[in-house]
JSON list of C-alpha atoms in Angstrom, two decimals:
[
{"chain": "A", "resi": 1, "resn": "GLN", "atom": "CA", "xyz": [0.00, 0.00, 0.00]},
{"chain": "A", "resi": 2, "resn": "PRO", "atom": "CA", "xyz": [1.88, 3.11, -1.20]},
{"chain": "A", "resi": 3, "resn": "ASN", "atom": "CA", "xyz": [0.08, 5.42, 1.22]},
{"chain": "A", "resi": 4, "resn": "PHE", "atom": "CA", "xyz": [1.83, 3.71, 4.13]},
{"chain": "A", "resi": 5, "resn": "HIS", "atom": "CA", "xyz": [5.38, 3.53, 2.75]},
{"chain": "A", "resi": 6, "resn": "GLY", "atom": "CA", "xyz": [6.47, 6.39, 5.01]},
{"chain": "A", "resi": 7, "resn": "LEU", "atom": "CA", "xyz": [4.97, 4.70, 8.06]},
{"chain": "A", "resi": 8, "resn": "TYR", "atom": "CA", "xyz": [6.68, 1.40, 7.23]},
{"chain": "A", "resi": 9, "resn": "LEU", "atom": "CA", "xyz": [10.01, 3.14, 6.78]},
{"chain": "A", "resi": 10, "resn": "THR", "atom": "CA", "xyz": [9.62, 4.94, 10.10]},
{"chain": "A", "resi": 11, "resn": "PHE", "atom": "CA", "xyz": [8.89, 1.61, 11.77]},
{"chain": "A", "resi": 12, "resn": "LEU", "atom": "CA", "xyz": [12.02, 0.07, 10.23]},
{"chain": "A", "resi": 13, "resn": "ASP", "atom": "CA", "xyz": [14.06, 3.06, 11.41]},
{"chain": "A", "resi": 14, "resn": "TYR", "atom": "CA", "xyz": [12.65, 2.53, 14.90]},
{"chain": "A", "resi": 15, "resn": "LEU", "atom": "CA", "xyz": [13.64, -1.12, 14.90]},
{"chain": "A", "resi": 16, "resn": "MET", "atom": "CA", "xyz": [17.10, -0.42, 13.56]},
{"chain": "A", "resi": 17, "resn": "SER", "atom": "CA", "xyz": [17.75, 2.32, 16.08]},
{"chain": "A", "resi": 18, "resn": "ASN", "atom": "CA", "xyz": [17.33, -0.04, 19.04]},
{"chain": "A", "resi": 19, "resn": "GLY", "atom": "CA", "xyz": [13.61, 0.59, 19.35]},
{"chain": "A", "resi": 20, "resn": "GLY", "atom": "CA", "xyz": [12.92, -3.08, 19.99]},
{"chain": "A", "resi": 21, "resn": "LYS", "atom": "CA", "xyz": [15.10, -3.20, 23.12]},
{"chain": "A", "resi": 22, "resn": "LYS", "atom": "CA", "xyz": [14.54, -1.87, 26.61]},
{"chain": "A", "resi": 23, "resn": "GLY", "atom": "CA", "xyz": [15.02, 1.87, 26.65]},
{"chain": "A", "resi": 24, "resn": "GLY", "atom": "CA", "xyz": [13.90, 2.31, 23.08]},
{"chain": "A", "resi": 25, "resn": "VAL", "atom": "CA", "xyz": [15.09, 4.84, 20.57]},
{"chain": "A", "resi": 26, "resn": "LYS", "atom": "CA", "xyz": [16.04, 7.52, 23.10]},
{"chain": "A", "resi": 27, "resn": "ASP", "atom": "CA", "xyz": [18.58, 5.28, 24.86]},
{"chain": "A", "resi": 28, "resn": "ALA", "atom": "CA", "xyz": [19.95, 3.93, 21.58]},
{"chain": "A", "resi": 29, "resn": "VAL", "atom": "CA", "xyz": [20.56, 7.44, 20.27]},
{"chain": "A", "resi": 30, "resn": "SER", "atom": "CA", "xyz": [22.12, 8.69, 23.51]},
{"chain": "A", "resi": 31, "resn": "LYS", "atom": "CA", "xyz": [24.41, 5.61, 23.75]},
{"chain": "A", "resi": 32, "resn": "ASN", "atom": "CA", "xyz": [25.03, 5.53, 19.97]},
{"chain": "A", "resi": 33, "resn": "GLU", "atom": "CA", "xyz": [24.44, 1.76, 19.93]},
{"chain": "A", "resi": 34, "resn": "PRO", "atom": "CA", "xyz": [23.40, 0.23, 16.62]},
{"chain": "A", "resi": 35, "resn": "ASN", "atom": "CA", "xyz": [20.77, -2.50, 16.54]},
{"chain": "A", "resi": 36, "resn": "ASP", "atom": "CA", "xyz": [21.00, -5.40, 14.10]},
{"chain": "A", "resi": 37, "resn": "TYR", "atom": "CA", "xyz": [17.46, -6.53, 14.88]},
{"chain": "A", "resi": 38, "resn": "GLY", "atom": "CA", "xyz": [16.02, -4.42, 12.08]},
{"chain": "A", "resi": 39, "resn": "ARG", "atom": "CA", "xyz": [18.82, -5.29, 9.63]},
{"chain": "A", "resi": 40, "resn": "GLY", "atom": "CA", "xyz": [17.62, -8.89, 9.27]},
{"chain": "A", "resi": 41, "resn": "LEU", "atom": "CA", "xyz": [14.10, -7.63, 8.75]},
{"chain": "A", "resi": 42, "resn": "VAL", "atom": "CA", "xyz": [15.21, -5.25, 5.98]},
{"chain": "A", "resi": 43, "resn": "ASP", "atom": "CA", "xyz": [17.07, -8.08, 4.25]},
{"chain": "A", "resi": 44, "resn": "ALA", "atom": "CA", "xyz": [13.99, -10.32, 4.46]},
{"chain": "A", "resi": 45, "resn": "ILE", "atom": "CA", "xyz": [11.80, -7.52, 3.08]},
{"chain": "A", "resi": 46, "resn": "LEU", "atom": "CA", "xyz": [14.19, -6.98, 0.17]},
{"chain": "A", "resi": 47, "resn": "GLU", "atom": "CA", "xyz": [14.26, -10.70, -0.59]},
{"chain": "A", "resi": 48, "resn": "SER", "atom": "CA", "xyz": [10.46, -10.74, -0.63]},
{"chain": "A", "resi": 49, "resn": "VAL", "atom": "CA", "xyz": [10.28, -7.66, -2.87]},
{"chain": "A", "resi": 50, "resn": "TYR", "atom": "CA", "xyz": [12.73, -9.13, -5.40]},
{"chain": "A", "resi": 51, "resn": "SER", "atom": "CA", "xyz": [10.79, -12.40, -5.40]},
{"chain": "A", "resi": 52, "resn": "ASN", "atom": "CA", "xyz": [7.45, -10.66, -5.98]},
{"chain": "A", "resi": 53, "resn": "VAL", "atom": "CA", "xyz": [8.91, -8.43, -8.69]},
{"chain": "A", "resi": 54, "resn": "GLY", "atom": "CA", "xyz": [10.21, -11.50, -10.49]},
{"chain": "A", "resi": 55, "resn": "THR", "atom": "CA", "xyz": [6.81, -13.17, -10.25]},
{"chain": "A", "resi": 56, "resn": "LEU", "atom": "CA", "xyz": [5.06, -10.11, -11.67]},
{"chain": "A", "resi": 57, "resn": "LEU", "atom": "CA", "xyz": [7.55, -9.64, -14.48]},
{"chain": "A", "resi": 58, "resn": "ARG", "atom": "CA", "xyz": [7.09, -13.27, -15.53]},
{"chain": "A", "resi": 59, "resn": "SER", "atom": "CA", "xyz": [3.31, -12.93, -15.48]},
{"chain": "A", "resi": 60, "resn": "HIS", "atom": "CA", "xyz": [1.57, -13.13, -18.85]},
{"chain": "A", "resi": 61, "resn": "LYS", "atom": "CA", "xyz": [-0.99, -10.57, -17.66]},
{"chain": "A", "resi": 62, "resn": "ILE", "atom": "CA", "xyz": [1.51, -7.82, -16.79]},
{"chain": "A", "resi": 63, "resn": "THR", "atom": "CA", "xyz": [0.98, -5.97, -20.09]},
{"chain": "A", "resi": 64, "resn": "THR", "atom": "CA", "xyz": [-2.82, -6.16, -19.95]},
{"chain": "A", "resi": 65, "resn": "SER", "atom": "CA", "xyz": [-3.67, -6.00, -16.24]},
{"chain": "A", "resi": 66, "resn": "THR", "atom": "CA", "xyz": [-3.61, -2.52, -14.75]},
{"chain": "A", "resi": 67, "resn": "SER", "atom": "CA", "xyz": [-3.77, -3.96, -11.23]},
{"chain": "A", "resi": 68, "resn": "GLU", "atom": "CA", "xyz": [-0.61, -6.03, -11.79]},
{"chain": "A", "resi": 69, "resn": "ARG", "atom": "CA", "xyz": [1.19, -3.03, -13.29]},
{"chain": "A", "resi": 70, "resn": "SER", "atom": "CA", "xyz": [0.06, -0.88, -10.37]},
{"chain": "A", "resi": 71, "resn": "LEU", "atom": "CA", "xyz": [1.39, -3.45, -7.90]},
{"chain": "A", "resi": 72, "resn": "LEU", "atom": "CA", "xyz": [4.70, -3.58, -9.78]},
{"chain": "A", "resi": 73, "resn": "LYS", "atom": "CA", "xyz": [4.93, 0.21, -9.73]},
{"chain": "A", "resi": 74, "resn": "ASN", "atom": "CA", "xyz": [4.24, 0.26, -5.97]},
{"chain": "A", "resi": 75, "resn": "LEU", "atom": "CA", "xyz": [6.94, -2.36, -5.41]},
{"chain": "A", "resi": 76, "resn": "GLY", "atom": "CA", "xyz": [9.32, -0.18, -7.42]},
{"chain": "A", "resi": 77, "resn": "SER", "atom": "CA", "xyz": [8.54, 2.81, -5.25]},
{"chain": "A", "resi": 78, "resn": "TRP", "atom": "CA", "xyz": [9.04, 0.77, -2.08]},
{"chain": "A", "resi": 79, "resn": "LEU", "atom": "CA", "xyz": [12.29, -0.71, -3.40]},
{"chain": "A", "resi": 80, "resn": "GLY", "atom": "CA", "xyz": [13.65, 2.75, -4.23]},
{"chain": "A", "resi": 81, "resn": "GLN", "atom": "CA", "xyz": [12.74, 4.07, -0.80]},
{"chain": "A", "resi": 82, "resn": "ILE", "atom": "CA", "xyz": [14.22, 1.15, 1.13]},
{"chain": "A", "resi": 83, "resn": "THR", "atom": "CA", "xyz": [17.44, 1.09, -0.92]},
{"chain": "A", "resi": 84, "resn": "LEU", "atom": "CA", "xyz": [18.46, 4.16, -2.92]},
{"chain": "A", "resi": 85, "resn": "ALA", "atom": "CA", "xyz": [16.84, 6.70, -0.58]},
{"chain": "A", "resi": 86, "resn": "ARG", "atom": "CA", "xyz": [18.84, 5.10, 2.26]},
{"chain": "A", "resi": 87, "resn": "ASN", "atom": "CA", "xyz": [22.05, 5.09, 0.22]},
{"chain": "A", "resi": 88, "resn": "ARG", "atom": "CA", "xyz": [21.93, 1.31, -0.25]},
{"chain": "A", "resi": 89, "resn": "PRO", "atom": "CA", "xyz": [22.67, 0.06, -3.77]},
{"chain": "A", "resi": 90, "resn": "ILE", "atom": "CA", "xyz": [20.49, -2.27, -5.79]},
{"chain": "A", "resi": 91, "resn": "LEU", "atom": "CA", "xyz": [22.92, -4.99, -6.74]},
{"chain": "A", "resi": 92, "resn": "GLN", "atom": "CA", "xyz": [22.93, -5.92, -10.40]},
{"chain": "A", "resi": 93, "resn": "ILE", "atom": "CA", "xyz": [22.79, -9.60, -9.49]},
{"chain": "A", "resi": 94, "resn": "MET", "atom": "CA", "xyz": [19.48, -8.96, -7.74]},
{"chain": "A", "resi": 95, "resn": "LEU", "atom": "CA", "xyz": [17.94, -6.58, -10.30]},
{"chain": "A", "resi": 96, "resn": "ASP", "atom": "CA", "xyz": [19.61, -5.29, -13.44]},
{"chain": "A", "resi": 97, "resn": "CYS", "atom": "CA", "xyz": [17.53, -2.20, -14.18]},
{"chain": "A", "resi": 98, "resn": "LYS", "atom": "CA", "xyz": [19.32, -1.32, -17.42]},
{"chain": "A", "resi": 99, "resn": "GLU", "atom": "CA", "xyz": [18.94, -4.83, -18.84]},
{"chain": "A", "resi": 100, "resn": "LEU", "atom": "CA", "xyz": [15.32, -4.86, -17.70]},
{"chain": "A", "resi": 101, "resn": "LEU", "atom": "CA", "xyz": [14.64, -1.73, -19.76]},
{"chain": "A", "resi": 102, "resn": "TYR", "atom": "CA", "xyz": [16.36, -3.21, -22.82]},
{"chain": "A", "resi": 103, "resn": "GLN", "atom": "CA", "xyz": [14.41, -6.46, -22.49]},
{"chain": "A", "resi": 104, "resn": "GLY", "atom": "CA", "xyz": [11.21, -4.50, -21.92]},
{"chain": "A", "resi": 105, "resn": "TYR", "atom": "CA", "xyz": [11.77, -2.72, -25.21]},
{"chain": "A", "resi": 106, "resn": "GLU", "atom": "CA", "xyz": [12.54, -5.94, -27.09]},
{"chain": "A", "resi": 107, "resn": "THR", "atom": "CA", "xyz": [9.58, -7.87, -25.66]},
{"chain": "A", "resi": 108, "resn": "GLY", "atom": "CA", "xyz": [6.97, -5.11, -25.71]},
{"chain": "A", "resi": 109, "resn": "MET", "atom": "CA", "xyz": [6.82, -4.87, -21.91]},
{"chain": "A", "resi": 110, "resn": "LEU", "atom": "CA", "xyz": [7.86, -1.22, -21.61]},
{"chain": "A", "resi": 111, "resn": "ILE", "atom": "CA", "xyz": [4.36, -0.36, -20.43]},
{"chain": "A", "resi": 112, "resn": "ALA", "atom": "CA", "xyz": [5.13, -2.30, -17.23]},
{"chain": "A", "resi": 113, "resn": "VAL", "atom": "CA", "xyz": [8.90, -1.97, -16.93]},
{"chain": "A", "resi": 114, "resn": "THR", "atom": "CA", "xyz": [9.27, 1.79, -17.48]},
{"chain": "A", "resi": 115, "resn": "PRO", "atom": "CA", "xyz": [7.07, 2.91, -14.56]},
{"chain": "A", "resi": 116, "resn": "PHE", "atom": "CA", "xyz": [8.63, 0.24, -12.33]},
{"chain": "A", "resi": 117, "resn": "VAL", "atom": "CA", "xyz": [12.22, 1.36, -12.95]},
{"chain": "A", "resi": 118, "resn": "ALA", "atom": "CA", "xyz": [11.23, 5.03, -12.84]},
{"chain": "A", "resi": 119, "resn": "LYS", "atom": "CA", "xyz": [9.67, 4.58, -9.40]},
{"chain": "A", "resi": 120, "resn": "ILE", "atom": "CA", "xyz": [12.81, 2.83, -8.18]},
{"chain": "A", "resi": 121, "resn": "LEU", "atom": "CA", "xyz": [14.96, 5.71, -9.38]},
{"chain": "A", "resi": 122, "resn": "GLU", "atom": "CA", "xyz": [12.70, 8.29, -7.74]},
{"chain": "A", "resi": 123, "resn": "GLY", "atom": "CA", "xyz": [14.13, 7.03, -4.45]},
{"chain": "A", "resi": 124, "resn": "ALA", "atom": "CA", "xyz": [17.43, 8.63, -5.49]},
{"chain": "A", "resi": 125, "resn": "LYS", "atom": "CA", "xyz": [16.00, 12.11, -4.93]},
{"chain": "A", "resi": 126, "resn": "ASN", "atom": "CA", "xyz": [16.34, 11.52, -1.15]},
{"chain": "A", "resi": 127, "resn": "SER", "atom": "CA", "xyz": [19.83, 10.04, -1.43]},
{"chain": "A", "resi": 128, "resn": "SER", "atom": "CA", "xyz": [23.19, 11.65, -0.83]},
{"chain": "A", "resi": 129, "resn": "VAL", "atom": "CA", "xyz": [24.97, 8.97, -2.90]},
{"chain": "A", "resi": 130, "resn": "PHE", "atom": "CA", "xyz": [22.65, 8.22, -5.83]},
{"chain": "A", "resi": 131, "resn": "ARG", "atom": "CA", "xyz": [21.74, 11.76, -6.85]},
{"chain": "A", "resi": 132, "resn": "PRO", "atom": "CA", "xyz": [22.90, 13.13, -10.19]},
{"chain": "A", "resi": 133, "resn": "PRO", "atom": "CA", "xyz": [25.70, 13.02, -11.37]},
{"chain": "A", "resi": 134, "resn": "ASN", "atom": "CA", "xyz": [26.06, 9.50, -9.94]},
{"chain": "A", "resi": 135, "resn": "PRO", "atom": "CA", "xyz": [27.33, 7.37, -12.88]},
{"chain": "A", "resi": 136, "resn": "TRP", "atom": "CA", "xyz": [24.93, 4.46, -12.23]},
{"chain": "A", "resi": 137, "resn": "LEU", "atom": "CA", "xyz": [21.94, 6.79, -12.15]},
{"chain": "A", "resi": 138, "resn": "MET", "atom": "CA", "xyz": [23.08, 8.82, -15.16]},
{"chain": "A", "resi": 139, "resn": "GLY", "atom": "CA", "xyz": [23.59, 5.60, -17.15]},
{"chain": "A", "resi": 140, "resn": "LEU", "atom": "CA", "xyz": [20.01, 4.58, -16.46]},
{"chain": "A", "resi": 141, "resn": "LEU", "atom": "CA", "xyz": [18.75, 8.05, -17.28]},
{"chain": "A", "resi": 142, "resn": "GLY", "atom": "CA", "xyz": [20.66, 7.76, -20.57]},
{"chain": "A", "resi": 143, "resn": "VAL", "atom": "CA", "xyz": [18.70, 4.60, -21.36]},
{"chain": "A", "resi": 144, "resn": "PHE", "atom": "CA", "xyz": [15.47, 6.44, -20.53]},
{"chain": "A", "resi": 145, "resn": "ARG", "atom": "CA", "xyz": [16.55, 9.29, -22.83]},
{"chain": "A", "resi": 146, "resn": "SER", "atom": "CA", "xyz": [17.16, 6.78, -25.65]},
{"chain": "A", "resi": 147, "resn": "LEU", "atom": "CA", "xyz": [13.72, 5.28, -25.10]},
{"chain": "A", "resi": 148, "resn": "TYR", "atom": "CA", "xyz": [12.17, 8.73, -25.04]},
{"chain": "A", "resi": 149, "resn": "GLU", "atom": "CA", "xyz": [13.59, 9.42, -28.50]},
{"chain": "A", "resi": 150, "resn": "VAL", "atom": "CA", "xyz": [12.06, 6.27, -30.03]},
{"chain": "A", "resi": 151, "resn": "GLU", "atom": "CA", "xyz": [9.44, 7.16, -32.62]},
{"chain": "A", "resi": 152, "resn": "ASP", "atom": "CA", "xyz": [5.92, 5.87, -31.98]},
{"chain": "A", "resi": 153, "resn": "LEU", "atom": "CA", "xyz": [6.63, 5.38, -28.27]},
{"chain": "A", "resi": 154, "resn": "LYS", "atom": "CA", "xyz": [3.44, 5.50, -26.22]},
{"chain": "A", "resi": 155, "resn": "MET", "atom": "CA", "xyz": [2.81, 8.86, -24.60]},
{"chain": "A", "resi": 156, "resn": "ASN", "atom": "CA", "xyz": [2.38, 7.39, -21.11]},
{"chain": "A", "resi": 157, "resn": "ILE", "atom": "CA", "xyz": [5.92, 5.96, -21.29]},
{"chain": "A", "resi": 158, "resn": "LYS", "atom": "CA", "xyz": [7.29, 9.35, -22.38]},
{"chain": "A", "resi": 159, "resn": "PHE", "atom": "CA", "xyz": [5.34, 10.94, -19.54]},
{"chain": "A", "resi": 160, "resn": "GLU", "atom": "CA", "xyz": [6.96, 8.57, -17.00]},
{"chain": "A", "resi": 161, "resn": "VAL", "atom": "CA", "xyz": [10.40, 9.63, -18.25]},
{"chain": "A", "resi": 162, "resn": "GLU", "atom": "CA", "xyz": [9.49, 13.32, -18.00]},
{"chain": "A", "resi": 163, "resn": "VAL", "atom": "CA", "xyz": [8.11, 12.91, -14.46]},
{"chain": "A", "resi": 164, "resn": "LEU", "atom": "CA", "xyz": [11.21, 11.00, -13.37]},
{"chain": "A", "resi": 165, "resn": "CYS", "atom": "CA", "xyz": [13.52, 13.72, -14.68]},
{"chain": "A", "resi": 166, "resn": "LYS", "atom": "CA", "xyz": [11.44, 16.42, -13.01]},
{"chain": "A", "resi": 167, "resn": "ASN", "atom": "CA", "xyz": [11.46, 14.57, -9.67]},
{"chain": "A", "resi": 168, "resn": "LEU", "atom": "CA", "xyz": [15.23, 14.15, -9.84]},
{"chain": "A", "resi": 169, "resn": "GLY", "atom": "CA", "xyz": [15.75, 17.78, -10.84]},
{"chain": "A", "resi": 170, "resn": "VAL", "atom": "CA", "xyz": [17.36, 16.81, -14.16]},
{"chain": "A", "resi": 171, "resn": "ARG", "atom": "CA", "xyz": [16.57, 18.27, -17.57]},
{"chain": "A", "resi": 172, "resn": "LEU", "atom": "CA", "xyz": [16.01, 15.51, -20.12]},
{"chain": "A", "resi": 173, "resn": "GLU", "atom": "CA", "xyz": [17.97, 17.52, -22.70]},
{"chain": "A", "resi": 174, "resn": "ASP", "atom": "CA", "xyz": [21.04, 17.43, -20.44]},
{"chain": "A", "resi": 175, "resn": "VAL", "atom": "CA", "xyz": [21.10, 13.64, -20.23]},
{"chain": "A", "resi": 176, "resn": "THR", "atom": "CA", "xyz": [23.40, 11.85, -22.68]},
{"chain": "A", "resi": 177, "resn": "SER", "atom": "CA", "xyz": [21.53, 9.30, -24.76]},
{"chain": "A", "resi": 178, "resn": "ARG", "atom": "CA", "xyz": [22.70, 5.64, -24.61]},
{"chain": "A", "resi": 179, "resn": "LYS", "atom": "CA", "xyz": [22.36, 3.86, -27.93]}
]
């Protein structure tokens, strides 16, 4: 549920800042003691997200079902907030966003893949590491720029690219196209 992403993230922060132990967050902050209790939970959440994303991307209904695409988009938003926004990378072995965009183009799944990857990258706007001119981010934006320049590309896909650039504070014209 995207409306509760902020609440879920606050809860994870609470757990990771020693909130689950006696004394709670206040003691953990004053003693500067990290808590690994929440770390295992974050790893389990990420594993579940990657698993569900894979299931949705393999679904035959992903290009026709708006509910499946909406769920995929929400998972992308959550993934971006729990990783990039917290300065944690998305490992290529877990999810290769650039390859996913290329495959989406080749298989006609851009209608599902573009919003998903765009929502992931929106998490970078709250990051100190993954903001432009981060090379990983700029490489992906270059792929988006190349897609944007494709003739006969659906307007909703172009709109996703424009919204992503606006949210990241990047002008599409300033992004180098990747051929």
